[in-house]
Every structure is written in C-alpha cells, then in structure tokens.
PDB file of C-alpha atoms in Angstrom:
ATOM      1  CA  UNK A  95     -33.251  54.662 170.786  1.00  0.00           C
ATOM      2  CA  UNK A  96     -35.659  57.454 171.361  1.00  0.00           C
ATOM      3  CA  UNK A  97     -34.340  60.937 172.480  1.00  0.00           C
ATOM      4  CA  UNK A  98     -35.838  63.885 173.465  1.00  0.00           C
ATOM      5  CA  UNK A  99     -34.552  67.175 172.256  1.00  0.00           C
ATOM      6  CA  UNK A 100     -35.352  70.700 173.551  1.00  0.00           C
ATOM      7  CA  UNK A 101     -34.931  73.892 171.158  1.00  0.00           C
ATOM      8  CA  UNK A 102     -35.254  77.515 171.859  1.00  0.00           C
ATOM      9  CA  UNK A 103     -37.265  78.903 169.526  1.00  0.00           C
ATOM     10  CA  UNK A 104     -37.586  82.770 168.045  1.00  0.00           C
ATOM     11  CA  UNK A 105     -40.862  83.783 166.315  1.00  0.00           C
ATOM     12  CA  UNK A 106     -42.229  87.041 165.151  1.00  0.00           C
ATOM     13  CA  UNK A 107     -45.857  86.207 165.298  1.00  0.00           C
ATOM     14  CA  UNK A 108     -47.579  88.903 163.080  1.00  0.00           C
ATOM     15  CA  UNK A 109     -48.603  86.740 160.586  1.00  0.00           C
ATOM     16  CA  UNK A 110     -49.925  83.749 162.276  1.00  0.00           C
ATOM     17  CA  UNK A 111     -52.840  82.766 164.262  1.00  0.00           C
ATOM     18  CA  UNK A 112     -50.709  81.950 167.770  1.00  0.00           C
ATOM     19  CA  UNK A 113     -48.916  79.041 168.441  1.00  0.00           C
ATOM     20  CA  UNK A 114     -50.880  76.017 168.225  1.00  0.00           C
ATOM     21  CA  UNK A 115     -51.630  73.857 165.603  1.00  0.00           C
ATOM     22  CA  UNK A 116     -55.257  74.361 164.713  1.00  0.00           C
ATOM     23  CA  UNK A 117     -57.945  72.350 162.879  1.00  0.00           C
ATOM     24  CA  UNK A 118     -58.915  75.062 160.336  1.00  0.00           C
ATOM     25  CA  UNK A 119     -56.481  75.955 157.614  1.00  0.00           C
ATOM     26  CA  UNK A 120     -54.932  78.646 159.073  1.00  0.00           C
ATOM     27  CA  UNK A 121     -51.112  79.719 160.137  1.00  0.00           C
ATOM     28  CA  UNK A 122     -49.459  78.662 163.091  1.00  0.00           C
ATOM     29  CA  UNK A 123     -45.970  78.498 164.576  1.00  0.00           C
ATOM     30  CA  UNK A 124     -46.073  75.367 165.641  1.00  0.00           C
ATOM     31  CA  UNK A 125     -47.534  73.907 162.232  1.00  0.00           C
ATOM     32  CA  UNK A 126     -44.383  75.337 160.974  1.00  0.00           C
ATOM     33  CA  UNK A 127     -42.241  74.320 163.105  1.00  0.00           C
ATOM     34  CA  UNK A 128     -43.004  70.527 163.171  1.00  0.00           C
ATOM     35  CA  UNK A 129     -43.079  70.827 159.374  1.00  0.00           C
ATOM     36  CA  UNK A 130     -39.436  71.542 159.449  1.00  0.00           C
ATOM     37  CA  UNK A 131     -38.716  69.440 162.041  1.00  0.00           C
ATOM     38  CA  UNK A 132     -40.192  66.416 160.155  1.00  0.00           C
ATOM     39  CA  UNK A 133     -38.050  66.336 157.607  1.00  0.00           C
ATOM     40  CA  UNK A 134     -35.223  66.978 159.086  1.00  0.00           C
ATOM     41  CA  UNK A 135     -35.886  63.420 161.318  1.00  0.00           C
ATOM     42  CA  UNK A 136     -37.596  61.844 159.132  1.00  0.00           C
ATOM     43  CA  UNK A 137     -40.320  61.210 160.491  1.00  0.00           C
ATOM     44  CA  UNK A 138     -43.486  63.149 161.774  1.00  0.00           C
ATOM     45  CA  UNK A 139     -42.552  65.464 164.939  1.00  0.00           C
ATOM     46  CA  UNK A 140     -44.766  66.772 167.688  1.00  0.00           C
ATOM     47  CA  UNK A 141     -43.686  69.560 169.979  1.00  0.00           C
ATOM     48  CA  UNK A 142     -44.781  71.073 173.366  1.00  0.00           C
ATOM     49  CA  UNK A 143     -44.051  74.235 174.104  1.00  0.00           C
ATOM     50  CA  UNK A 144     -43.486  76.164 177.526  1.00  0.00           C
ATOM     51  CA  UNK A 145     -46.010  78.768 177.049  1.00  0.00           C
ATOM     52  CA  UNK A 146     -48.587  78.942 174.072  1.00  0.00           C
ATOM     53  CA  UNK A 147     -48.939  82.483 172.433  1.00  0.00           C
ATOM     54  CA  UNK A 148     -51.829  84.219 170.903  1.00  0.00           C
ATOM     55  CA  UNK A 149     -52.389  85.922 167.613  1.00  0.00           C
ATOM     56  CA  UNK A 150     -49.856  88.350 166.656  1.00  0.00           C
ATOM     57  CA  UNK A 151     -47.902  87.691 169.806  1.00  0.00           C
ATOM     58  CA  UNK A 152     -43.843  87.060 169.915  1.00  0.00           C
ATOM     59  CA  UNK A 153     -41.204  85.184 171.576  1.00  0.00           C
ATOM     60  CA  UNK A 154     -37.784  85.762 171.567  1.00  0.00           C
ATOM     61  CA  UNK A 155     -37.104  82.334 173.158  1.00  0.00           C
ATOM     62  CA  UNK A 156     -39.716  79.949 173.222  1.00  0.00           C
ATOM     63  CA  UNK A 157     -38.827  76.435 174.912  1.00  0.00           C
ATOM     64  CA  UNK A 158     -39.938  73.535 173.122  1.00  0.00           C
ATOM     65  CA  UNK A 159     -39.151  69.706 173.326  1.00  0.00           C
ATOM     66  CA  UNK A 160     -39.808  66.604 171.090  1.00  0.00           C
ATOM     67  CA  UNK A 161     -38.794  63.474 171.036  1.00  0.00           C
ATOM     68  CA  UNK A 162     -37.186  61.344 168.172  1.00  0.00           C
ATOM     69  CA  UNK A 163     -35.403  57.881 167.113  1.00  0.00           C
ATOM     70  CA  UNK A 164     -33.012  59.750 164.233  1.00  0.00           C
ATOM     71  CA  UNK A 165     -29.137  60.494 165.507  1.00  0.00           C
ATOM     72  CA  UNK A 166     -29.095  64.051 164.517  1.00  0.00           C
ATOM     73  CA  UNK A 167     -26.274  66.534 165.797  1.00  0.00           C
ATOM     74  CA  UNK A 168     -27.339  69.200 167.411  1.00  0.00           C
ATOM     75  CA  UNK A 169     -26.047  72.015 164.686  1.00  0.00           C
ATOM     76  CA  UNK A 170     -28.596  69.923 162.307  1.00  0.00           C
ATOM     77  CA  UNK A 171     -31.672  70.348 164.440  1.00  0.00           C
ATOM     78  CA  UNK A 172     -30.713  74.055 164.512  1.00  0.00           C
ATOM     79  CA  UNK A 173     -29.121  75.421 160.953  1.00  0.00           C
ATOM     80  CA  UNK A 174     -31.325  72.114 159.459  1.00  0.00           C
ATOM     81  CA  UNK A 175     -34.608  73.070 160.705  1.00  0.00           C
ATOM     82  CA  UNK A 176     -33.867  76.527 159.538  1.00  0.00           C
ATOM     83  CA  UNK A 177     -33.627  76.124 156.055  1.00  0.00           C
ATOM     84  CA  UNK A 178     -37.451  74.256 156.134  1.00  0.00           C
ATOM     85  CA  UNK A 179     -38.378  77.671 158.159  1.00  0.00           C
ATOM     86  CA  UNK A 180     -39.798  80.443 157.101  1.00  0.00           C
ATOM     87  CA  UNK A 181     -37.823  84.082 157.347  1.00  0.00           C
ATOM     88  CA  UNK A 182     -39.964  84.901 160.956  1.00  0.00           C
ATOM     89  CA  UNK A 183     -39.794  81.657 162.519  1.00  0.00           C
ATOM     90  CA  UNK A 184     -36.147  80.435 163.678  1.00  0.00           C
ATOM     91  CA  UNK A 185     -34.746  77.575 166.010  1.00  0.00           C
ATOM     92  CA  UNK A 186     -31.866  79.399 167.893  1.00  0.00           C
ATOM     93  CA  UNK A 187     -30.596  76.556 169.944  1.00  0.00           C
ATOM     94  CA  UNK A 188     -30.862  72.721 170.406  1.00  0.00           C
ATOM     95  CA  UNK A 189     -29.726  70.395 173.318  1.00  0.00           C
ATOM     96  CA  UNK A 190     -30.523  67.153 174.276  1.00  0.00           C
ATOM     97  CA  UNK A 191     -32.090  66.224 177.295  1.00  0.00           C
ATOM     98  CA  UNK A 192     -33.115  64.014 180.472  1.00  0.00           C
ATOM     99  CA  UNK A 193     -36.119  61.716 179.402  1.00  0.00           C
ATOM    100  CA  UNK A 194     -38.057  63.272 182.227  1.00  0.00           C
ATOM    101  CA  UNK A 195     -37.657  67.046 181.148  1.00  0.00           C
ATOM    102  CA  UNK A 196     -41.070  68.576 179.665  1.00  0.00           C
ATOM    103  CA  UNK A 197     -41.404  72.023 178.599  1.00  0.00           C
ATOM    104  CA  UNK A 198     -44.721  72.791 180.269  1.00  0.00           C
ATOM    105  CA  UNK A 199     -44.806  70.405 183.393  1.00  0.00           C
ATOM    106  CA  UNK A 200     -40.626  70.933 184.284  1.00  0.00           C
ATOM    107  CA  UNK A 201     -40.894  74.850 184.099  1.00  0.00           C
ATOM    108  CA  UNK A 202     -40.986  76.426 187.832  1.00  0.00           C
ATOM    109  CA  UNK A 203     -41.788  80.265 185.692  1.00  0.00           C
ATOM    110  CA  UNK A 204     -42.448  81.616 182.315  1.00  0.00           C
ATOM    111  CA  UNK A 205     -41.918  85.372 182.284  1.00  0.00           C
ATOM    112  CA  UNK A 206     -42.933  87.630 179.022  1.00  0.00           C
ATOM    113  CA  UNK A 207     -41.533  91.099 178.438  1.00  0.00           C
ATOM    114  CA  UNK A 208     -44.327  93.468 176.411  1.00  0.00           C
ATOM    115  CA  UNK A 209     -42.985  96.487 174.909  1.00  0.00           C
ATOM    116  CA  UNK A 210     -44.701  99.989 174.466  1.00  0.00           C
ATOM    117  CA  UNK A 211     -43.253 103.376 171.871  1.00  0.00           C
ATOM    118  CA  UNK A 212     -44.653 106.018 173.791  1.00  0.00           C
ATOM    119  CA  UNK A 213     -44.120 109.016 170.860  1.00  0.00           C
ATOM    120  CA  UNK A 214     -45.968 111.415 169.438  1.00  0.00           C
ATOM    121  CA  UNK A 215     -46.053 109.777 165.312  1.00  0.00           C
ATOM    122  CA  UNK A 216     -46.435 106.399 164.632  1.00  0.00           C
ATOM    123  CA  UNK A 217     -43.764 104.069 163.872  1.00  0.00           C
ATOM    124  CA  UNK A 218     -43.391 102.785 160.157  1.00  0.00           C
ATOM    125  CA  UNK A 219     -40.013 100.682 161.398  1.00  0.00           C
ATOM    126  CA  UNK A 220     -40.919  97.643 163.650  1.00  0.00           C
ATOM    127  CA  UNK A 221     -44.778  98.942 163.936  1.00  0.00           C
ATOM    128  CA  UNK A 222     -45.558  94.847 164.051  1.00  0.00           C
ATOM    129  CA  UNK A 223     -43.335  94.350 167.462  1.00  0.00           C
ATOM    130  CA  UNK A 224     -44.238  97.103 169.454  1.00  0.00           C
ATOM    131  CA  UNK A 225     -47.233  98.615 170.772  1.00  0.00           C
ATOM    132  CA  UNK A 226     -47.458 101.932 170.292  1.00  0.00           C
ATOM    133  CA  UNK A 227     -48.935 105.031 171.673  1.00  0.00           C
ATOM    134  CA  UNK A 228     -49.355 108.675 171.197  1.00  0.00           C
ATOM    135  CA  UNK A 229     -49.468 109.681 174.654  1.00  0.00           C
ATOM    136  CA  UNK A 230     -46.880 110.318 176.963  1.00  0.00           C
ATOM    137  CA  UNK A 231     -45.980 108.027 180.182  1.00  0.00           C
ATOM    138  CA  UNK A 232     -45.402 108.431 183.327  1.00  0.00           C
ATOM    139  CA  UNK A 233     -42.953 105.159 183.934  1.00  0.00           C
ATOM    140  CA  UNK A 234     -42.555 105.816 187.779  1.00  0.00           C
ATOM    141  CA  UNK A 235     -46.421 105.675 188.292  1.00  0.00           C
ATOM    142  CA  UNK A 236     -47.047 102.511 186.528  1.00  0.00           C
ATOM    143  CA  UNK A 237     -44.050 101.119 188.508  1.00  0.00           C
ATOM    144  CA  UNK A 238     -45.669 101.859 191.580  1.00  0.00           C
ATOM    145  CA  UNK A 239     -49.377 100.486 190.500  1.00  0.00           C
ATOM    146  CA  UNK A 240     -47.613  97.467 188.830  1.00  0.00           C
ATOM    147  CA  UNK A 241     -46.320  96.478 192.831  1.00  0.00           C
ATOM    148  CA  UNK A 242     -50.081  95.705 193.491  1.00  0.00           C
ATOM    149  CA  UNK A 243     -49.773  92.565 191.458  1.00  0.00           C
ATOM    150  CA  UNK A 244     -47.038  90.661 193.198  1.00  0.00           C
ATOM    151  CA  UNK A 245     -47.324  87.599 195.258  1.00  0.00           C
ATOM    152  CA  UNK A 246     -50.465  85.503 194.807  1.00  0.00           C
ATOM    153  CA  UNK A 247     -54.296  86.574 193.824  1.00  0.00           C
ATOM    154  CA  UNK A 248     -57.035  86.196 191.974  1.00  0.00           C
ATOM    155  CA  UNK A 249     -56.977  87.720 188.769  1.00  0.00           C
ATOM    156  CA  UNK A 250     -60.389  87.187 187.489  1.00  0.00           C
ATOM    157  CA  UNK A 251     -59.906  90.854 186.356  1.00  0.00           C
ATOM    158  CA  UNK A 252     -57.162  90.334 184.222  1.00  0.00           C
ATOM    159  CA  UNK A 253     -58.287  87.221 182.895  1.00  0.00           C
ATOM    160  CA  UNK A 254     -60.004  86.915 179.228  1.00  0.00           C
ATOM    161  CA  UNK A 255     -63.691  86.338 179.519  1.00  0.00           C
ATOM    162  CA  UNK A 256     -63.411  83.127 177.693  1.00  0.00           C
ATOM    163  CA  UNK A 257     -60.185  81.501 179.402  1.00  0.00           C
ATOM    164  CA  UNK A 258     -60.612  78.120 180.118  1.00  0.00           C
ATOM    165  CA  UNK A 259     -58.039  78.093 182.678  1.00  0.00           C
ATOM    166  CA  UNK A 260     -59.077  76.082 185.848  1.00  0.00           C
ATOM    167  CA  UNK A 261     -58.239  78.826 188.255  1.00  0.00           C
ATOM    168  CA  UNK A 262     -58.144  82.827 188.499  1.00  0.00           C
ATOM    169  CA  UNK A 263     -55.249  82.245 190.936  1.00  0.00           C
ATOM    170  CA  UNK A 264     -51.744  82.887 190.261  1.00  0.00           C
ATOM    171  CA  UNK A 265     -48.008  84.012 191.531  1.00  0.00           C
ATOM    172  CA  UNK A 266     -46.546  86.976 190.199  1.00  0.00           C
ATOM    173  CA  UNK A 267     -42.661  86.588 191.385  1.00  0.00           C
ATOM    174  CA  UNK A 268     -41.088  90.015 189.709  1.00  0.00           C
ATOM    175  CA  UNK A 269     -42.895  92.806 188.242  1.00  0.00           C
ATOM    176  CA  UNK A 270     -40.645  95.548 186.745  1.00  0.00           C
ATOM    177  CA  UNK A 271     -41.672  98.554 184.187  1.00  0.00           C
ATOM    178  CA  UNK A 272     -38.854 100.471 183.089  1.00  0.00           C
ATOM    179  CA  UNK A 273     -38.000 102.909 180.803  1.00  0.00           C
ATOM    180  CA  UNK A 274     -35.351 101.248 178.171  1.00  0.00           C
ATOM    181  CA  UNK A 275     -34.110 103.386 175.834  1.00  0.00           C
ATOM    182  CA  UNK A 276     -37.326 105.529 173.719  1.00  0.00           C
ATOM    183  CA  UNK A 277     -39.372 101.907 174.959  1.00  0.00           C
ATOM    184  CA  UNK A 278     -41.217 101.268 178.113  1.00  0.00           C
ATOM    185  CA  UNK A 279     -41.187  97.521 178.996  1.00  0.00           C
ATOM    186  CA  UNK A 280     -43.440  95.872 181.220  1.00  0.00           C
ATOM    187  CA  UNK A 281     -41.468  92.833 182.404  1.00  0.00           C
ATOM    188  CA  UNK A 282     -42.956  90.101 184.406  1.00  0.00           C
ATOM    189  CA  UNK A 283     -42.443  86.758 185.639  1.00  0.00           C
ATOM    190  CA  UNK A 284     -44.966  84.497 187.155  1.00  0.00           C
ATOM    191  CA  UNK A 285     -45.358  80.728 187.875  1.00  0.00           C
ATOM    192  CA  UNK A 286     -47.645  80.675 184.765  1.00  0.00           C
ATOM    193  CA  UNK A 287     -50.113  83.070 183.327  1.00  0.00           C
ATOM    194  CA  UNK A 288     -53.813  83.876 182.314  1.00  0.00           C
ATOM    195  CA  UNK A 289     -55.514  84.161 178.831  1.00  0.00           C
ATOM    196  CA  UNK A 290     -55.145  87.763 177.728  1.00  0.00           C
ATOM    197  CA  UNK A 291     -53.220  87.877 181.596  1.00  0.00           C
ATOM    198  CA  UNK A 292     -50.086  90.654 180.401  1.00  0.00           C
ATOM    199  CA  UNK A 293     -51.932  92.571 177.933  1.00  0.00           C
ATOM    200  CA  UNK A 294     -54.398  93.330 180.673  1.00  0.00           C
ATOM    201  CA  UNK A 295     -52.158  94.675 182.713  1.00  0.00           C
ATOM    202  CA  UNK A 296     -50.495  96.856 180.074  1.00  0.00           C
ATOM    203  CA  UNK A 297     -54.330  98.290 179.522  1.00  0.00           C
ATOM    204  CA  UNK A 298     -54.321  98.795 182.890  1.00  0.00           C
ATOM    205  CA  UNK A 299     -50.839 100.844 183.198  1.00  0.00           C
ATOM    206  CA  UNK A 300     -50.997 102.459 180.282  1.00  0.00           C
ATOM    207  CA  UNK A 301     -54.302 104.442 181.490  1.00  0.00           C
ATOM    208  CA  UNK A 302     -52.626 104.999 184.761  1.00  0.00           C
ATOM    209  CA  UNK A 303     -49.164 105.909 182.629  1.00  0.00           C
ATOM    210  CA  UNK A 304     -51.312 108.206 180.834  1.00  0.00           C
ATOM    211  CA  UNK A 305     -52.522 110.353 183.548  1.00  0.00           C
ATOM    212  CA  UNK A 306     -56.492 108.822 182.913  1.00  0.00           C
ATOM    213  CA  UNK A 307     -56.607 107.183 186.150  1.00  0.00           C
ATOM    214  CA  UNK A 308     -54.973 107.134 189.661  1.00  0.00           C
ATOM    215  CA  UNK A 309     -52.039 104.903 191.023  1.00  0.00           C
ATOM    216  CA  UNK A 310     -54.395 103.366 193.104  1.00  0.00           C
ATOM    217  CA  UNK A 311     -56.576 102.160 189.872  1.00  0.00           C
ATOM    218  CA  UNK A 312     -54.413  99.009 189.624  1.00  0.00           C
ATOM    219  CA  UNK A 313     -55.450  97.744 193.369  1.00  0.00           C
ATOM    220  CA  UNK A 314     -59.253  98.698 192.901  1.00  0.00           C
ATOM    221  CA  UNK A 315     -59.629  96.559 189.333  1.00  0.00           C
ATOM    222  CA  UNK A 316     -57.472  93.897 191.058  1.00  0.00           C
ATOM    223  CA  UNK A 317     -59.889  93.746 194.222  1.00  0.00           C
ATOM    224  CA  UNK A 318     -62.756  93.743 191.957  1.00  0.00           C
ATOM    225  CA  UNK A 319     -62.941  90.285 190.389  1.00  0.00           C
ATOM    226  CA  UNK A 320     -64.795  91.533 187.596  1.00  0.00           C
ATOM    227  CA  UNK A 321     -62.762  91.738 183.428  1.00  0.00           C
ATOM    228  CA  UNK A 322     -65.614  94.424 183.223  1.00  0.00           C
ATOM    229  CA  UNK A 323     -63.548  96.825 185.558  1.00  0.00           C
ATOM    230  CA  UNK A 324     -60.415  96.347 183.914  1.00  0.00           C
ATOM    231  CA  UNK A 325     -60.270  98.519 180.868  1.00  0.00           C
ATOM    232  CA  UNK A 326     -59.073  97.697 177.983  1.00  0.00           C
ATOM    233  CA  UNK A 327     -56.652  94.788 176.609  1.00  0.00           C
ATOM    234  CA  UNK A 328     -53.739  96.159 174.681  1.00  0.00           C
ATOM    235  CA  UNK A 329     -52.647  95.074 171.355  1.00  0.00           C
ATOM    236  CA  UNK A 330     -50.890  91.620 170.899  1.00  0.00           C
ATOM    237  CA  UNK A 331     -48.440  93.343 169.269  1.00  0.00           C
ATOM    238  CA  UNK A 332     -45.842  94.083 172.110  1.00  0.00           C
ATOM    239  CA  UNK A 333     -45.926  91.245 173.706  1.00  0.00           C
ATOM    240  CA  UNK A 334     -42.981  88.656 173.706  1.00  0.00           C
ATOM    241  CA  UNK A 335     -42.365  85.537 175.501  1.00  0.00           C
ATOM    242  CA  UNK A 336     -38.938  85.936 176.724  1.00  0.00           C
ATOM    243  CA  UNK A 337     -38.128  83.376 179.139  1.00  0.00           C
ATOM    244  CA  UNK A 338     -39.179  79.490 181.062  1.00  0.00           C
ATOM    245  CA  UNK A 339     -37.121  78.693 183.995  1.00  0.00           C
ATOM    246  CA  UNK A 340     -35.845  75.072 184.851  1.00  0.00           C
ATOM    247  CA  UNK A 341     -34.381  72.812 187.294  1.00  0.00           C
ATOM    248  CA  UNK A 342     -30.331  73.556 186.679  1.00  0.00           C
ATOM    249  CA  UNK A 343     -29.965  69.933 186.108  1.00  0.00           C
ATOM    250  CA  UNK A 344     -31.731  69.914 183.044  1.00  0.00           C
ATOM    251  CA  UNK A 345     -29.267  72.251 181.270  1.00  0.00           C
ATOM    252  CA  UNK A 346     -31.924  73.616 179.082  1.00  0.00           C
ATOM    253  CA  UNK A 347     -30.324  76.212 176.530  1.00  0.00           C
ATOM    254  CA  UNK A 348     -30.370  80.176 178.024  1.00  0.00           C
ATOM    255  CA  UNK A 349     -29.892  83.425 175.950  1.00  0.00           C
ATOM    256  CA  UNK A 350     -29.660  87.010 176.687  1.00  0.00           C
ATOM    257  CA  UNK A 351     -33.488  88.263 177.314  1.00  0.00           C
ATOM    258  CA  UNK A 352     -34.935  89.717 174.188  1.00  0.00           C
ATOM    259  CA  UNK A 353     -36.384  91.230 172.340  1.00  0.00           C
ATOM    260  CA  UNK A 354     -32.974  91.844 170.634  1.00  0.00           C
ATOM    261  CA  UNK A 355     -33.867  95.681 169.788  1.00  0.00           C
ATOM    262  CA  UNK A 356     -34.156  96.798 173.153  1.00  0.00           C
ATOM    263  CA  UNK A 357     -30.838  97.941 174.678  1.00  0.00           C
ATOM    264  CA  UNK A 358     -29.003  95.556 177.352  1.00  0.00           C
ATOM    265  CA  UNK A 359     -29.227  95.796 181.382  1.00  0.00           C
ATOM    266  CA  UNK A 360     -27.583  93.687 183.712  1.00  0.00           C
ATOM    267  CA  UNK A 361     -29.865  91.291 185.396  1.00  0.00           C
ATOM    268  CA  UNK A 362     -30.852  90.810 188.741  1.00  0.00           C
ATOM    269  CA  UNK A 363     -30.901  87.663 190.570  1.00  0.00           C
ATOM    270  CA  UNK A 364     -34.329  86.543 191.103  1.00  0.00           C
ATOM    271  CA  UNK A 365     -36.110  84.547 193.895  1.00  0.00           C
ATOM    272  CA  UNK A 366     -38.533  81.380 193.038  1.00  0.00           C
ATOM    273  CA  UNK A 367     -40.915  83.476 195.673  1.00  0.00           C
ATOM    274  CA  UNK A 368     -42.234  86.346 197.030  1.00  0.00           C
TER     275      UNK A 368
END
C-alpha cells in the first residue's frame, strides 16, 4: 500500500546550488536528499518541498513529502536517511500523513527568518550563515520601514528581474526585525514569496538601518514597481527557511524556530490575516 511521508528537513546550503534537482551536474539538496531516501525504501524517491531555496540559502526546517510502498518506521526514515546524508544536510523529523497532504499546495504560509552580524570585523565563526556587515544598525528604524510591507501589494520591486512567478502580488501576514542577541533578524511570514523576495527587503533595510536612506525609503521603492529602485539584494547567506504552516489536522511535525544559534523568544500567536 502506498504511503505518503512528510520530513522536516535541516540544510546548510553553502555548498550547493539551491534546492532543486537540476539537469547539469551540479549540487543540490534535494539530489541528496532523494539519494538517501532511495535506499533507504528501496526504491527511487521523489520529494516536494514547501518552499524551494536558492544558492547558498538555508533552512532550519524545510517541509517535504514523498510517497512510498516500503513499511518503514518512522525512526528509519529519520536516523536511516541520515547515515546516506551528508554532514550539512539532515532529516530532523518524519511522520506519516493524510493522502491528501502536499507540501506546497496544503501550506496556508511559509515564513523565512534572514539573519544579519552588524560588527565592526568580520566573522571567521559561522561567516557561511550569516550576513554580515560593518556598519552599525539602527533596529528601531528598519522596524518601522519594514511595517510598509504588510498586508497585500505588488512587489514588482522586490521581485528578481528574472522570476517567473505569475504574479507581483502577495500577503505579507507578520513582519518583525529585532535585535536578538549581537544578530539582527528580519523575520517574516507571508502566504508565499517572490524570487530574490526577502533578500530584497534586507537590501532595502539595511540602507535604511544604516543611516543611507530615510524611513520613508521602504514605501517609495514599494510604490515604485520598478527592481531598478530597490537597491541592492543582500547575500544568500543569511537567509533561512524557518517555517510552512498547515491545516492542524494534518499533524505535520513542528520545531522550535531556528536557526538554532540565535537565542530563544517566546512566540506570539499569529493571525492567518492582516
């Protein structure tokens, strides 16, 4: 009897070429991580994932479902799958699930957390999973320009020149940038997201953080339409996918937000909408 299985999934993407499975001989996460998966089934294994990451970009817990005909507990299709893993790529947790459930279509919000050192010297410790930057930040300013991108709009400004997404248009539900511990994290949730879409908007608060631009920056590039009045995209390297949100009835696997260096705050309850 075919089952489908969903896994959480923790990556450090430095050293691969984003997510998906490409044509070219080149490294991905989710080559890897149907590798594994294959022989732990015994059989070839294709996964979907919630939300596909570029180069270089992270996820602390990336949701991702396959189906199989192999009886496998779920400890084996976690510590299992490991052992065919390499050292950056882990699954964290396994569960099976409705026939229905589909990591893309079921999720009602993806959210990504990206991650700035704001010091004067670079980093030689974690310099791969942050982004970091010389100058100093004013947190409560970007704060205030991030509240320009909640609710619904068109963010043709914040979108990569060459996504191929149907629509400029989307949701941003919660939009928080905070100062946790030496890091400031830009942490954002949205009904889904645009190519290039977060690290956009951390080129965007970082100038304002910065002291290079106004508050009022944000709202002007937004009301623009134009990725040529946006600045510049930030690094991949901060960036984490955190987080897909699902019907309760699907009892999809949770676990505290990451990334795991950044110190622990309580979490608010959040609202499907504005």
């Amino acid at each position: 009897m075919t089952r489908k299985v969903v896994l959480l999934v923790e990556y450090n993407g430095s050293a691969y070429k984003g997510w998906q499975a490409q044509k070219y001989d080149v490294p991905t996460v989710q080559e890897n991580l149907e590798k594994a998966l294959s022989v732990i089934a015994n059989h070839k294994v294709s996964v979907i994932c919630a939300g596909r990451t570029d180069s270089g970009v992270h996820a602390s817990s990336q949701v991702v479902h396959f189906e199989t005909d192999e009886e496998r507990s779920e400890r084996s299709w976690t510590l299992g799958t490991n052992t065919h893993l390499p050292s950056d790529i882990a699954v964290v947790a396994a569960r099976y699930v409705d026939d229905d459930f589909h990591a893309r279509f079921s999720a009602l919000s993806r959210r990504y957390r990206y991650v700035i050192y704001p010091t004067a010297l670079r980093p030689a410790i974690l310099s791969s999973g942050l982004t970091w930057t010389y100058k100093s930040l004013d947190v409560g300013a970007m704060a205030q320009a991030a509240e320009c991108f909640l609710g619904t709009h068109d963010f043709t400004s914040f979108r990569a020149i060459g996504c191929q997404a149907n629509t400029p248009t989307r949701t941003i539900l919660n939009f928080s940038v905070q100062q946790l511990g030496q890091y400031v994290v830009l942490d954002v949730r949205a009904n889904a997201f645009l190519h290039h879409m977060i690290r956009n908007f951390a080129g965007v608060l970082m100038t304002i953080g910065a002291g290079e631009k106004p508050i009022s920056w944000a709202k002007q590039v937004l009301d623009a339409k134009d990725r040529t009045q946006g600045g510049i995209t930030a690094p991949p390297t901060g960036l984490y996918f955190v987080d897909a949100e699902y019907p309760d009835h699907f009892n999809v696997p949770s676990r505290p937000l990451g990334p795991h260096f950044l110190p622990y705050v309580e979490e608010p309850e959040y609202a499907l909408s504005r």
